[in-house]
Structures are given as C-alpha cells and as structure tokens.
Amino acid sequence: MSKKVRVRFAPSPTGGLHLGGMRTVLYNYLFAKKNGGDFIVRIEDTDQTRFVAGAEEYIFNCLEWAGLTPDESPLHGGAYGPYRQSERKPSYRQYAEQLIKDDYAYYAFDTPEDLEKMRQDFKTEQNPSPQYDHSIRMKMRNSLTLDDAEVKKLLNENVKHVVRIKMPTDETVSFTDIIRGEVNFDTNLVDDKVLLKADGMPTYHLAVVVDDYLMKITHAFRGEEWLSSAPVHVLLWKYLFGLENMPQWAHLPLILGPNGKLSKRDGAKYGFPVFAMNWLDAKTGELIEGFKEKGFLPEAFINLLALLGWNDGTDQEIFTKEELVEKFSMERVHSGGAKFDYEKAKWFNHEWIKRKEVRSMMSDIRLLLQEKGIVIENDIFLEKVIALVKDRCNLLTDFYEQSSFFFKSPEQYDLGAVKPKWNDAKQLFFAEVIRNFELSIDWKAHTLETNFKEIAAVNDLKPGELMLPLRIMLVGGKFGPGVFDIAEVLGKKETLSRITNGLNALTK
RNA sequence: GGCCCGUUCGUCUAAGGGUUAGGACACCACCCUUUCACGGUGGUGAUACGAGUUCGAAUCUCGUACGGGCUACCA
C-alpha cells in the first residue's frame, strides 16, 4: 500500500509572491491533484526579523485568484496543524536535543563577533568566505571544544547559544532528484549549519525536515536555490526519521528575467509584472504591479506558468486547469532555467480571452470600465460590445481603449483622414443616409450595409470613400470592429445622432 | 575562490543514437479586411566549443567556455 500523496508549499511571508513562487505552488497543486493527494500550505515564519504584516493574507489571496486552493493551511485548517512554524516552536528544540544526544549536532556559544572574527582570521585568497565547518569547529566555542561542566554551566546560565549540525567528514551524501537524477555532495565541503537559533526558533533546515515528517509529506518540491542545502536536509532525515521516510525531492529550475535573475523588487524596470497580484510595499510605500491588475485572466496565468519549464510532449500549449492536472508530470519538468517572455505571456492571455465566454468576463470588465469613468446602463449592451471587441484584446485592460467609444460619442474626430477629400457630393450622400436609416425597420449590420451601398451606387460614389468617413463619425478614429457592426450595436438613435454630429464637425 | 546545477532558433521548447532538427511567441512577406486588429499561408532563424565512444551523436563520456544558484543565528 503506498502512502497518500501529500505535498506542501512553504513560503515565508516576507513580501509579494513572484512568478517563481507561483509556479512552485502550481506544480505542487497539479502534482497533488493528479495523484489524488493533498496540497498543504505551511507558513515558514521563523525569522521574526523579516516579518511583514499582510504578507500571509496576500499569499492566500494570490492562491485564491489563481484557483489553487490548499486542502490544508492556517486559513483552511487540517489535521496536522498548526500550519505556521512560529506556532510549532516547542517541538523543534526536542529534535535538536535528540541530535545532540546522538552526537549529530552540538551547542555553539560563539557570538556574532566571534563569527565575524573567524571569517576574517581564516579568510585567504583561495577561500574568501570560510565556513563554520569540520576544519574550523574545533577552534570555536562549542560543546565539542568546551568541557562538559562548562557547557552545563553555560546552559544553566541561559547563555545565548545555537545548535549546529555536525557534518560528518569524508562522506558522500546522495539523493535522487525527480528532475535532475542523482545528485552527490562531499560532506567535507558542507558547513555546520545552524539548526536552532539563539532565540529558540528553528532555522529553515531543521523546521522543514521536522514539519515535513510531522505533516507526512511525501514529495517536496522547491526552487533550485535550495539544492545546495539539500545534503543538510538529507542528513537530518537520516538522523531523525530514517531515509526511508524522506520525501522525494524535486528542485525546480529558476525563472529568469530578461537579463538574468528575476528580481523581486522592481518588475517595473522590465515593463511587466513579476508578482501575481499588486503588492504594496509598506516600507517604501511603493505599489508593485501584479498580473491580475495588469489584466491577466487566472486561466491564462496558470497556463503560461505551467508551460514555463514543462510541456506534455505534444504541440499543445493551451491547457485548462483540469487538463494540466490530468497531464502534468514532474519528470517532464525541464532542468534548465527559463527566461520569462512577456510577449508570449500576453499571447496566452489573448488566447484565453478569445476562448472565454463573454458572460464570465462581464463583471470584471464592467468594473474595469467603471473605474475609467464609463457609465454602463445595461448589461445586454455591454455583452454585445464585449462580444464584438474581445478578439482584439490581449489584456482585460485593453477593453477600455477597444470599447470606450461605444459608451460615449466621439469628442474628437480624426478629421485629417477625411476632410481633405470631403466634398458636397459626400455631404448630400450622408444627408440621404440619415433619411434612409431613419426609416429603417430592420436595424441589422447587413441591412444597413446594403442600403448604404445602394445609395452610394445611385449617387455614383465609391463606397470605399464613404466608409471611412462613416467610421470617423461613429468612432472618432481609424480603428475598431466592422463599421456596420458598430452601428448595429449602437442602435438607430445613437448612430443617427453621431452621423449628424460628425457631419457638423466636418462642415465646420 | 569553492561546491552544486544548467546550456537546441532572439525567447519558451520537441526530438531519450539514425528526422530535410519539429512546434509556439516575436520578427518579415503575402492573403483576408474599402479602418485598425483578429485570422490564414509562407519565410528568416538553433543543437556553445573541443575531443572521445559508435557504422552513425543534439542525444552517451570527458574537458573547456558561458550562465545560474549556494557559500547568514534569511528563507
């Protein structure tokens, strides 16, 4: 009987959630759902100095927007809580002490100044950043160098101390990464990482192992930046819970910006968002733009994220969430980092806008237009407008410039496109069009076009020279859907009023 | 500096020893469209380099170069 699949996303609530983080969430979610497992969100808030108010709530908002709802989390509950590491504090010390008892770890009493001195003293050209490792530890103040009585005394006096792992010498730590295959590390080159900090909080290294065990995590997926510290985690599993219980690891490749690492801070300099949703940096007061507010559909967002480093082996690129769940496999995730291409991201969104039902976008677009000061009187009209312009929009926010003229008649006309060729014959033609349209019973694009062209023929005018003027009168500029489609949606009254106004502007 | 990971069109990628190295975005051309888009058709464009293994290498091995990550009492 195989264990139920349980995976976790473990962010530290220190700021906005960027593309890489969102993709880690996605892959965790897809893997869990594909295998009938649970997707857990655990908040890694063990660094009290980096706490950022609102960051946790923000993370859950992003997940909710993207449709990646956890099965267990501080917000959604679950049987393995608490899901915030700061609330799990008591259990970590016990495991750290267990390690010390088994001679896999030790107390270290070095002050920050001692550590700084060590780094200076042992710094050489060959080794610019000396580590607290097997070659150094016997020269420091810790329970390996101090005698037992002294250690006991220091502990009794509550002298500030940490617990460090005692990395073995001359061993090779190996594990199999689902994406990368076997990875090996020489333990001589790994430092004695701090497991328990002086404030009693665990570091990530201890916490991740203990909590993954306690929460029965079967597969651990995280960013590539964790690969270097994996040997520490593997060893802790071996010492504490047994390698046979260790989750299977997969280290996801990084998502890169146009020139290297995707910086969390200023997505603005790239000209595209890096966060899932708007994030207001409380310290700087700076608002960092998100994909949601930029006008991305959640369907498109997870689709493009999924394809950044994964594909199903076919040419298919557009996937619904359900299809992704069905087809996703961690083995097919690329091992190389992927440079993010905003143009392609917009293409994904365009494809989704085209596919998506008008009605399901109505409320978002209504809100968006209202924020721009557009008054929407009735939904049937809005629905027709959206249907007419949606294929021309890459972003939801494009709906404003593509459709605003439906809601307010032109205030300015692109007269340059029309006026030079304007003459009395055209003037008379449009007067006749107004009379004809006024009598029209069947206000349909096709009928209007037929009538328009018949009048042109009778007056011996070329329709081509008349349609642009009509467009300018209705729209104001040289853009938009078919001009008679516009007239149909606008309705008789509004169309005639716009032609009349346009005519006035032209003859001025 | 050390360790680890990576490297196919500009970008995302397919091809797990035998293909004219395929697709998508972007770009260009043409078509459609009496607007601008959408759309359609076609085109430019890649296996980082050097050895080796093999009848045969993008694919396996080694080296070099380049890129990235880590090298905190941060995650």
mmCIF file of C-alpha atoms in Angstrom, chain A residues 41-407:
data_model
loop_
_atom_site.group_PDB
_atom_site.id
_atom_site.type_symbol
_atom_site.label_atom_id
_atom_site.label_comp_id
_atom_site.label_asym_id
_atom_site.label_seq_id
_atom_site.Cartn_x
_atom_site.Cartn_y
_atom_site.Cartn_z
ATOM 1 C CA VAL A 41 0.418 25.449 2.610
ATOM 2 C CA ARG A 42 2.690 25.905 5.576
ATOM 3 C CA ILE A 43 3.881 29.332 6.576
ATOM 4 C CA GLU A 44 7.612 29.459 7.313
ATOM 5 C CA ASP A 45 7.701 32.436 9.616
ATOM 6 C CA THR A 46 10.622 31.505 11.812
ATOM 7 C CA ASP A 47 12.573 34.650 11.089
ATOM 8 C CA GLN A 48 10.925 37.233 13.276
ATOM 9 C CA THR A 49 13.158 39.971 11.933
ATOM 10 C CA ARG A 50 11.684 39.633 8.489
ATOM 11 C CA PHE A 51 8.011 39.526 9.383
ATOM 12 C CA VAL A 52 5.893 41.623 7.034
ATOM 13 C CA ALA A 53 2.340 42.488 8.010
ATOM 14 C CA GLY A 54 -0.242 41.379 5.497
ATOM 15 C CA ALA A 55 2.100 39.128 3.558
ATOM 16 C CA GLU A 56 0.422 35.919 4.632
ATOM 17 C CA GLU A 57 -3.037 37.146 3.728
ATOM 18 C CA TYR A 58 -1.652 38.355 0.417
ATOM 19 C CA ILE A 59 -0.271 34.898 -0.382
ATOM 20 C CA PHE A 60 -3.658 33.312 0.162
ATOM 21 C CA ASN A 61 -5.320 35.962 -1.979
ATOM 22 C CA CYS A 62 -2.968 35.126 -4.820
ATOM 23 C CA LEU A 63 -3.691 31.409 -4.473
ATOM 24 C CA GLU A 64 -7.405 32.075 -4.431
ATOM 25 C CA TRP A 65 -7.238 34.261 -7.509
ATOM 26 C CA ALA A 66 -5.285 31.616 -9.397
ATOM 27 C CA GLY A 67 -7.743 28.945 -8.316
ATOM 28 C CA LEU A 68 -5.137 26.938 -6.412
ATOM 29 C CA THR A 69 -6.922 26.423 -3.132
ATOM 30 C CA PRO A 70 -4.998 24.448 -0.494
ATOM 31 C CA ASP A 71 -6.502 21.439 1.246
ATOM 32 C CA GLU A 72 -4.740 22.358 4.476
ATOM 33 C CA SER A 73 -3.287 25.660 5.662
ATOM 34 C CA PRO A 74 -3.548 28.107 8.548
ATOM 35 C CA LEU A 75 -6.557 29.502 6.692
ATOM 36 C CA HIS A 76 -8.181 26.275 5.586
ATOM 37 C CA GLY A 77 -7.458 24.136 8.629
ATOM 38 C CA GLY A 78 -6.430 20.492 8.626
ATOM 39 C CA ALA A 79 -5.407 17.657 10.880
ATOM 40 C CA TYR A 80 -1.687 18.411 11.002
ATOM 41 C CA GLY A 81 -1.720 21.942 12.366
ATOM 42 C CA PRO A 82 -0.650 24.395 13.376
ATOM 43 C CA TYR A 83 0.436 25.417 9.903
ATOM 44 C CA ARG A 84 2.563 28.349 10.971
ATOM 45 C CA GLN A 85 6.012 27.371 12.098
ATOM 46 C CA SER A 86 6.133 30.105 14.691
ATOM 47 C CA GLU A 87 3.259 28.276 16.393
ATOM 48 C CA ARG A 88 5.067 24.952 16.227
ATOM 49 C CA LYS A 89 8.111 26.229 18.104
ATOM 50 C CA PRO A 90 8.037 23.800 21.098
ATOM 51 C CA SER A 91 8.646 20.688 19.070
ATOM 52 C CA TYR A 92 11.815 21.780 17.314
ATOM 53 C CA ARG A 93 14.052 22.065 20.398
ATOM 54 C CA GLN A 94 13.272 18.488 21.316
ATOM 55 C CA TYR A 95 14.550 17.239 17.969
ATOM 56 C CA ALA A 96 17.639 19.427 18.186
ATOM 57 C CA GLU A 97 18.439 17.951 21.568
ATOM 58 C CA GLN A 98 17.899 14.465 20.248
ATOM 59 C CA LEU A 99 20.523 15.176 17.595
ATOM 60 C CA ILE A 100 22.974 16.417 20.202
ATOM 61 C CA LYS A 101 22.414 13.320 22.307
ATOM 62 C CA ASP A 102 23.219 11.160 19.280
ATOM 63 C CA ASP A 103 26.339 13.216 18.537
ATOM 64 C CA TYR A 104 24.959 14.554 15.270
ATOM 65 C CA ALA A 105 24.827 18.122 16.499
ATOM 66 C CA TYR A 106 26.318 20.372 19.163
ATOM 67 C CA TYR A 107 25.784 23.576 21.100
ATOM 68 C CA ALA A 108 27.703 26.577 19.879
ATOM 69 C CA PHE A 109 28.225 29.652 22.030
ATOM 70 C CA ASP A 110 30.015 31.870 19.553
ATOM 71 C CA THR A 111 28.799 35.430 19.425
ATOM 72 C CA PRO A 112 28.214 37.242 16.144
ATOM 73 C CA GLU A 113 31.514 38.999 16.819
ATOM 74 C CA ASP A 114 33.282 35.652 17.232
ATOM 75 C CA LEU A 115 31.901 34.530 13.891
ATOM 76 C CA GLU A 116 32.953 37.710 12.195
ATOM 77 C CA LYS A 117 36.433 37.328 13.635
ATOM 78 C CA MET A 118 36.589 33.740 12.424
ATOM 79 C CA ARG A 119 35.680 34.841 8.907
ATOM 80 C CA GLN A 120 38.375 37.454 8.945
ATOM 81 C CA ASP A 121 41.063 35.261 10.507
ATOM 82 C CA PHE A 122 40.638 32.340 8.160
ATOM 83 C CA LYS A 123 39.998 34.298 5.034
ATOM 84 C CA THR A 124 42.522 33.604 2.301
ATOM 85 C CA GLU A 125 42.710 34.266 -1.382
ATOM 86 C CA GLN A 126 41.797 30.651 -2.091
ATOM 87 C CA ASN A 127 38.954 30.742 0.390
ATOM 88 C CA PRO A 128 37.362 34.179 0.559
ATOM 89 C CA SER A 129 34.413 33.018 2.630
ATOM 90 C CA PRO A 130 35.435 30.481 5.294
ATOM 91 C CA GLN A 131 32.646 28.388 6.718
ATOM 92 C CA TYR A 132 31.951 27.084 10.178
ATOM 93 C CA ASP A 133 32.784 23.524 9.167
ATOM 94 C CA HIS A 134 34.694 20.429 10.246
ATOM 95 C CA SER A 135 38.032 22.162 9.813
ATOM 96 C CA ILE A 136 37.074 25.154 11.921
ATOM 97 C CA ARG A 137 34.678 23.901 14.547
ATOM 98 C CA MET A 138 37.387 22.649 16.934
ATOM 99 C CA LYS A 139 38.727 26.196 17.082
ATOM 100 C CA MET A 140 35.421 27.709 18.194
ATOM 101 C CA ARG A 141 33.453 27.900 21.423
ATOM 102 C CA ASN A 142 31.080 24.966 21.386
ATOM 103 C CA SER A 143 30.188 21.792 23.197
ATOM 104 C CA LEU A 144 32.831 19.919 21.223
ATOM 105 C CA THR A 145 35.670 22.130 22.470
ATOM 106 C CA LEU A 146 34.403 23.089 25.934
ATOM 107 C CA ASP A 147 34.346 20.519 28.702
ATOM 108 C CA ASP A 148 31.028 19.139 29.872
ATOM 109 C CA ALA A 149 30.937 21.057 33.118
ATOM 110 C CA GLU A 150 31.490 24.327 31.319
ATOM 111 C CA VAL A 151 28.783 23.549 28.781
ATOM 112 C CA LYS A 152 26.356 22.627 31.520
ATOM 113 C CA LYS A 153 27.145 25.832 33.323
ATOM 114 C CA LEU A 154 26.640 27.976 30.247
ATOM 115 C CA LEU A 155 23.331 26.292 29.522
ATOM 116 C CA ASN A 156 22.163 26.707 33.097
ATOM 117 C CA GLU A 157 23.036 30.363 32.945
ATOM 118 C CA ASN A 158 20.955 30.670 29.810
ATOM 119 C CA VAL A 159 23.888 31.951 27.820
ATOM 120 C CA LYS A 160 22.830 32.613 24.229
ATOM 121 C CA HIS A 161 23.650 29.667 22.053
ATOM 122 C CA VAL A 162 22.664 27.908 18.885
ATOM 123 C CA VAL A 163 22.596 24.273 17.863
ATOM 124 C CA ARG A 164 24.668 23.312 14.850
ATOM 125 C CA ILE A 165 24.659 20.140 12.824
ATOM 126 C CA LYS A 166 27.945 18.235 12.995
ATOM 127 C CA MET A 167 28.645 17.447 9.380
ATOM 128 C CA PRO A 168 30.456 14.136 9.014
ATOM 129 C CA THR A 169 33.842 14.065 7.317
ATOM 130 C CA ASP A 170 34.744 12.145 4.190
ATOM 131 C CA GLU A 171 31.269 11.054 3.317
ATOM 132 C CA THR A 172 29.211 11.485 0.206
ATOM 133 C CA VAL A 173 25.575 12.389 0.583
ATOM 134 C CA SER A 174 23.455 11.361 -2.379
ATOM 135 C CA PHE A 175 19.829 11.602 -3.220
ATOM 136 C CA THR A 176 17.707 11.294 -6.302
ATOM 137 C CA ASP A 177 16.041 14.425 -7.526
ATOM 138 C CA ILE A 178 12.970 13.730 -9.662
ATOM 139 C CA ILE A 179 14.038 16.368 -12.168
ATOM 140 C CA ARG A 180 17.826 16.084 -12.028
ATOM 141 C CA GLY A 181 18.530 12.473 -11.184
ATOM 142 C CA GLU A 182 21.228 11.547 -8.704
ATOM 143 C CA VAL A 183 22.993 14.453 -7.017
ATOM 144 C CA ASN A 184 26.085 13.996 -4.839
ATOM 145 C CA PHE A 185 27.740 16.171 -2.224
ATOM 146 C CA ASP A 186 31.039 15.831 -0.399
ATOM 147 C CA THR A 187 30.287 16.379 3.284
ATOM 148 C CA ASN A 188 33.705 17.944 3.835
ATOM 149 C CA LEU A 189 32.518 20.908 1.812
ATOM 150 C CA VAL A 190 29.262 21.478 3.628
ATOM 151 C CA ASP A 191 29.276 23.689 6.712
ATOM 152 C CA ASP A 192 27.818 23.043 10.149
ATOM 153 C CA LYS A 193 24.528 24.790 9.555
ATOM 154 C CA VAL A 194 22.690 26.320 12.465
ATOM 155 C CA LEU A 195 19.592 24.267 13.260
ATOM 156 C CA LEU A 196 18.248 26.128 16.259
ATOM 157 C CA LYS A 197 18.772 29.842 16.593
ATOM 158 C CA ALA A 198 19.625 31.742 19.757
ATOM 159 C CA ASP A 199 16.029 32.925 20.037
ATOM 160 C CA GLY A 200 14.854 29.323 20.195
ATOM 161 C CA MET A 201 13.385 29.366 16.712
ATOM 162 C CA PRO A 202 14.485 26.684 14.290
ATOM 163 C CA THR A 203 16.182 27.623 11.060
ATOM 164 C CA TYR A 204 14.617 26.536 7.812
ATOM 165 C CA HIS A 205 16.864 23.468 7.755
ATOM 166 C CA LEU A 206 15.526 21.934 10.945
ATOM 167 C CA ALA A 207 11.973 23.162 10.535
ATOM 168 C CA VAL A 208 11.498 21.859 7.027
ATOM 169 C CA VAL A 209 12.613 18.357 7.966
ATOM 170 C CA VAL A 210 10.668 18.150 11.206
ATOM 171 C CA ASP A 211 7.499 19.558 9.713
ATOM 172 C CA ASP A 212 7.655 17.516 6.549
ATOM 173 C CA TYR A 213 7.901 14.473 8.782
ATOM 174 C CA LEU A 214 5.145 15.524 11.158
ATOM 175 C CA MET A 215 2.871 16.522 8.291
ATOM 176 C CA LYS A 216 3.552 13.257 6.451
ATOM 177 C CA ILE A 217 4.839 14.997 3.346
ATOM 178 C CA THR A 218 5.640 12.512 0.577
ATOM 179 C CA HIS A 219 7.090 14.818 -2.096
ATOM 180 C CA ALA A 220 8.959 18.038 -1.544
ATOM 181 C CA PHE A 221 9.172 20.481 -4.433
ATOM 182 C CA ARG A 222 11.019 23.747 -4.080
ATOM 183 C CA GLY A 223 13.188 26.162 -6.037
ATOM 184 C CA GLU A 224 16.658 25.344 -7.246
ATOM 185 C CA GLU A 225 18.153 27.777 -4.752
ATOM 186 C CA TRP A 226 17.664 25.018 -2.150
ATOM 187 C CA LEU A 227 19.718 22.413 -3.931
ATOM 188 C CA SER A 228 22.954 23.348 -2.161
ATOM 189 C CA SER A 229 21.467 22.845 1.258
ATOM 190 C CA ALA A 230 19.789 19.560 0.362
ATOM 191 C CA PRO A 231 22.624 17.462 1.873
ATOM 192 C CA VAL A 232 21.877 19.007 5.266
ATOM 193 C CA HIS A 233 18.239 18.042 4.920
ATOM 194 C CA VAL A 234 19.023 14.544 3.740
ATOM 195 C CA LEU A 235 21.331 14.020 6.704
ATOM 196 C CA LEU A 236 18.722 15.306 9.127
ATOM 197 C CA TRP A 237 16.239 12.852 7.690
ATOM 198 C CA LYS A 238 18.730 10.066 8.117
ATOM 199 C CA TYR A 239 19.485 11.022 11.731
ATOM 200 C CA LEU A 240 15.962 11.823 12.849
ATOM 201 C CA PHE A 241 13.354 9.878 10.937
ATOM 202 C CA GLY A 242 15.099 7.485 8.567
ATOM 203 C CA LEU A 243 15.845 7.896 4.886
ATOM 204 C CA GLU A 244 13.040 5.519 4.005
ATOM 205 C CA ASN A 245 10.559 8.118 5.247
ATOM 206 C CA MET A 246 12.147 11.039 3.452
ATOM 207 C CA PRO A 247 10.016 12.735 0.819
ATOM 208 C CA GLN A 248 11.097 12.587 -2.785
ATOM 209 C CA TRP A 249 12.739 15.812 -3.798
ATOM 210 C CA ALA A 250 12.419 17.885 -6.918
ATOM 211 C CA HIS A 251 14.294 21.153 -7.281
ATOM 212 C CA LEU A 252 12.539 23.388 -9.777
ATOM 213 C CA PRO A 253 14.579 25.498 -12.185
ATOM 214 C CA LEU A 254 14.574 29.223 -11.641
ATOM 215 C CA ILE A 255 12.570 31.678 -13.694
ATOM 216 C CA LEU A 256 14.836 34.365 -15.066
ATOM 217 C CA GLY A 257 14.274 37.942 -16.135
ATOM 218 C CA PRO A 258 15.419 39.426 -19.439
ATOM 219 C CA ASN A 259 18.945 39.788 -18.108
ATOM 220 C CA GLY A 260 19.418 37.077 -15.552
ATOM 221 C CA LYS A 261 17.775 36.612 -12.223
ATOM 222 C CA LEU A 262 14.211 37.789 -11.909
ATOM 223 C CA SER A 263 14.394 40.396 -9.222
ATOM 224 C CA LYS A 264 11.511 40.504 -6.815
ATOM 225 C CA ARG A 265 11.724 44.176 -6.242
ATOM 226 C CA ASP A 266 11.207 46.187 -9.331
ATOM 227 C CA GLY A 267 9.282 44.415 -12.016
ATOM 228 C CA ALA A 268 8.633 47.911 -13.286
ATOM 229 C CA LYS A 269 12.051 48.124 -14.861
ATOM 230 C CA TYR A 270 11.245 45.127 -17.056
ATOM 231 C CA GLY A 271 7.987 46.604 -18.279
ATOM 232 C CA PHE A 272 5.985 43.669 -16.980
ATOM 233 C CA PRO A 273 4.755 42.458 -13.606
ATOM 234 C CA VAL A 274 6.640 39.909 -11.535
ATOM 235 C CA PHE A 275 4.050 39.451 -8.798
ATOM 236 C CA ALA A 276 0.774 37.570 -9.074
ATOM 237 C CA MET A 277 -1.191 40.461 -7.590
ATOM 238 C CA ASN A 278 -0.478 44.058 -6.676
ATOM 239 C CA TRP A 279 1.759 44.302 -3.655
ATOM 240 C CA LEU A 280 2.089 47.452 -1.623
ATOM 241 C CA ASP A 281 5.496 47.610 -0.018
ATOM 242 C CA ALA A 282 4.750 49.134 3.362
ATOM 243 C CA LYS A 283 8.328 50.255 3.899
ATOM 244 C CA THR A 284 8.834 52.145 0.682
ATOM 245 C CA GLY A 285 5.179 52.893 0.001
ATOM 246 C CA GLU A 286 5.760 51.527 -3.460
ATOM 247 C CA LEU A 287 2.997 49.663 -5.258
ATOM 248 C CA ILE A 288 4.385 46.757 -7.260
ATOM 249 C CA GLU A 289 2.123 45.678 -10.060
ATOM 250 C CA GLY A 290 0.601 42.204 -10.324
ATOM 251 C CA PHE A 291 -0.566 40.089 -13.220
ATOM 252 C CA LYS A 292 -4.153 40.249 -12.011
ATOM 253 C CA GLU A 293 -4.335 44.005 -12.064
ATOM 254 C CA LYS A 294 -2.395 44.165 -15.299
ATOM 255 C CA GLY A 295 -5.353 42.423 -16.910
ATOM 256 C CA PHE A 296 -4.475 38.738 -16.904
ATOM 257 C CA LEU A 297 -7.077 36.021 -16.621
ATOM 258 C CA PRO A 298 -6.233 33.448 -13.937
ATOM 259 C CA GLU A 299 -6.711 30.682 -16.506
ATOM 260 C CA ALA A 300 -4.062 32.272 -18.707
ATOM 261 C CA PHE A 301 -1.747 32.924 -15.788
ATOM 262 C CA ILE A 302 -1.570 29.327 -14.625
ATOM 263 C CA ASN A 303 -1.430 28.142 -18.225
ATOM 264 C CA LEU A 304 1.612 30.242 -19.052
ATOM 265 C CA LEU A 305 3.270 29.409 -15.753
ATOM 266 C CA ALA A 306 2.760 25.696 -16.293
ATOM 267 C CA LEU A 307 4.367 25.858 -19.736
ATOM 268 C CA LEU A 308 7.386 27.717 -18.395
ATOM 269 C CA GLY A 309 9.536 24.651 -17.931
ATOM 270 C CA TRP A 310 7.018 21.934 -18.613
ATOM 271 C CA ASN A 311 5.145 20.519 -21.601
ATOM 272 C CA ASP A 312 3.272 17.311 -22.242
ATOM 273 C CA GLY A 313 5.415 16.266 -25.202
ATOM 274 C CA THR A 314 2.865 17.339 -27.798
ATOM 275 C CA ASP A 315 2.404 20.680 -29.536
ATOM 276 C CA GLN A 316 -0.488 21.633 -27.300
ATOM 277 C CA GLU A 317 0.056 24.899 -25.488
ATOM 278 C CA ILE A 318 -3.354 25.931 -24.263
ATOM 279 C CA PHE A 319 -4.444 23.879 -21.286
ATOM 280 C CA THR A 320 -7.306 24.250 -18.856
ATOM 281 C CA LYS A 321 -6.532 23.636 -15.224
ATOM 282 C CA GLU A 322 -8.265 20.261 -15.496
ATOM 283 C CA GLU A 323 -6.112 19.279 -18.466
ATOM 284 C CA LEU A 324 -2.995 20.316 -16.595
ATOM 285 C CA VAL A 325 -3.999 18.178 -13.632
ATOM 286 C CA GLU A 326 -4.545 15.262 -15.945
ATOM 287 C CA LYS A 327 -1.341 15.616 -17.939
ATOM 288 C CA PHE A 328 1.200 17.052 -15.541
ATOM 289 C CA SER A 329 4.231 15.036 -14.568
ATOM 290 C CA MET A 330 7.236 16.183 -12.602
ATOM 291 C CA GLU A 331 9.544 14.027 -14.715
ATOM 292 C CA ARG A 332 8.807 16.213 -17.718
ATOM 293 C CA VAL A 333 9.831 19.413 -15.964
ATOM 294 C CA HIS A 334 12.902 20.929 -17.570
ATOM 295 C CA SER A 335 16.098 21.146 -15.599
ATOM 296 C CA GLY A 336 17.289 24.394 -17.149
ATOM 297 C CA GLY A 337 16.150 27.834 -16.026
ATOM 298 C CA ALA A 338 13.595 29.622 -18.185
ATOM 299 C CA LYS A 339 13.734 33.226 -19.224
ATOM 300 C CA PHE A 340 10.328 34.846 -18.891
ATOM 301 C CA ASP A 341 8.914 36.251 -22.127
ATOM 302 C CA TYR A 342 6.195 38.807 -21.580
ATOM 303 C CA GLU A 343 5.141 38.825 -25.243
ATOM 304 C CA LYS A 344 4.335 35.162 -25.054
ATOM 305 C CA ALA A 345 2.557 35.685 -21.753
ATOM 306 C CA LYS A 346 0.259 38.190 -23.474
ATOM 307 C CA TRP A 347 -0.356 35.710 -26.251
ATOM 308 C CA PHE A 348 -1.555 33.169 -23.698
ATOM 309 C CA ASN A 349 -3.901 35.751 -22.242
ATOM 310 C CA HIS A 350 -5.197 36.676 -25.683
ATOM 311 C CA GLU A 351 -5.939 33.044 -26.420
ATOM 312 C CA TRP A 352 -7.853 32.791 -23.159
ATOM 313 C CA ILE A 353 -9.837 35.966 -23.741
ATOM 314 C CA LYS A 354 -10.846 34.639 -27.147
ATOM 315 C CA ARG A 355 -11.920 31.311 -25.661
ATOM 316 C CA LYS A 356 -13.648 32.593 -22.608
ATOM 317 C CA GLU A 357 -17.416 33.129 -22.552
ATOM 318 C CA VAL A 358 -18.488 36.750 -22.677
ATOM 319 C CA ARG A 359 -20.728 36.359 -19.664
ATOM 320 C CA SER A 360 -17.959 35.065 -17.444
ATOM 321 C CA MET A 361 -15.883 38.172 -18.115
ATOM 322 C CA MET A 362 -18.731 40.667 -17.763
ATOM 323 C CA SER A 363 -18.325 41.608 -14.139
ATOM 324 C CA ASP A 364 -14.559 42.120 -14.361
ATOM 325 C CA ILE A 365 -14.873 44.237 -17.470
ATOM 326 C CA ARG A 366 -17.790 46.232 -16.086
ATOM 327 C CA LEU A 367 -15.705 47.087 -13.046
ATOM 328 C CA LEU A 368 -12.734 47.969 -15.151
ATOM 329 C CA LEU A 369 -14.726 50.308 -17.385
ATOM 330 C CA GLN A 370 -16.479 51.915 -14.444
ATOM 331 C CA GLU A 371 -13.136 52.642 -12.837
ATOM 332 C CA LYS A 372 -12.285 54.529 -16.010
ATOM 333 C CA GLY A 373 -15.425 56.604 -15.613
ATOM 334 C CA ILE A 374 -17.621 54.829 -18.092
ATOM 335 C CA VAL A 375 -21.306 54.624 -17.270
ATOM 336 C CA ILE A 376 -22.850 51.298 -18.150
ATOM 337 C CA GLU A 377 -26.577 51.477 -18.482
ATOM 338 C CA ASN A 378 -27.450 47.965 -19.441
ATOM 339 C CA ASP A 379 -25.806 44.594 -19.460
ATOM 340 C CA ILE A 380 -27.203 43.420 -22.785
ATOM 341 C CA PHE A 381 -25.476 46.313 -24.477
ATOM 342 C CA LEU A 382 -22.248 45.578 -22.590
ATOM 343 C CA GLU A 383 -22.468 41.945 -23.574
ATOM 344 C CA LYS A 384 -22.772 42.834 -27.252
ATOM 345 C CA VAL A 385 -19.844 45.205 -27.022
ATOM 346 C CA ILE A 386 -17.601 42.632 -25.360
ATOM 347 C CA ALA A 387 -18.509 40.005 -27.931
ATOM 348 C CA LEU A 388 -17.585 42.428 -30.702
ATOM 349 C CA VAL A 389 -14.203 43.510 -29.354
ATOM 350 C CA LYS A 390 -12.858 40.601 -27.299
ATOM 351 C CA ASP A 391 -10.780 39.108 -30.108
ATOM 352 C CA ARG A 392 -8.838 42.354 -30.311
ATOM 353 C CA CYS A 393 -7.767 42.403 -26.645
ATOM 354 C CA ASN A 394 -4.600 40.923 -25.211
ATOM 355 C CA LEU A 395 -5.251 42.114 -21.694
ATOM 356 C CA LEU A 396 -8.510 42.717 -19.877
ATOM 357 C CA THR A 397 -7.406 46.299 -19.523
ATOM 358 C CA ASP A 398 -7.373 46.616 -23.331
ATOM 359 C CA PHE A 399 -11.161 46.549 -23.247
ATOM 360 C CA TYR A 400 -11.180 50.190 -22.273
ATOM 361 C CA GLU A 401 -9.490 51.571 -25.352
ATOM 362 C CA GLN A 402 -11.154 48.996 -27.596
ATOM 363 C CA SER A 403 -14.673 49.747 -26.468
ATOM 364 C CA SER A 404 -14.920 53.130 -24.784
ATOM 365 C CA PHE A 405 -16.377 54.730 -27.915
ATOM 366 C CA PHE A 406 -19.451 52.556 -27.601
ATOM 367 C CA PHE A 407 -20.308 54.255 -24.350
#
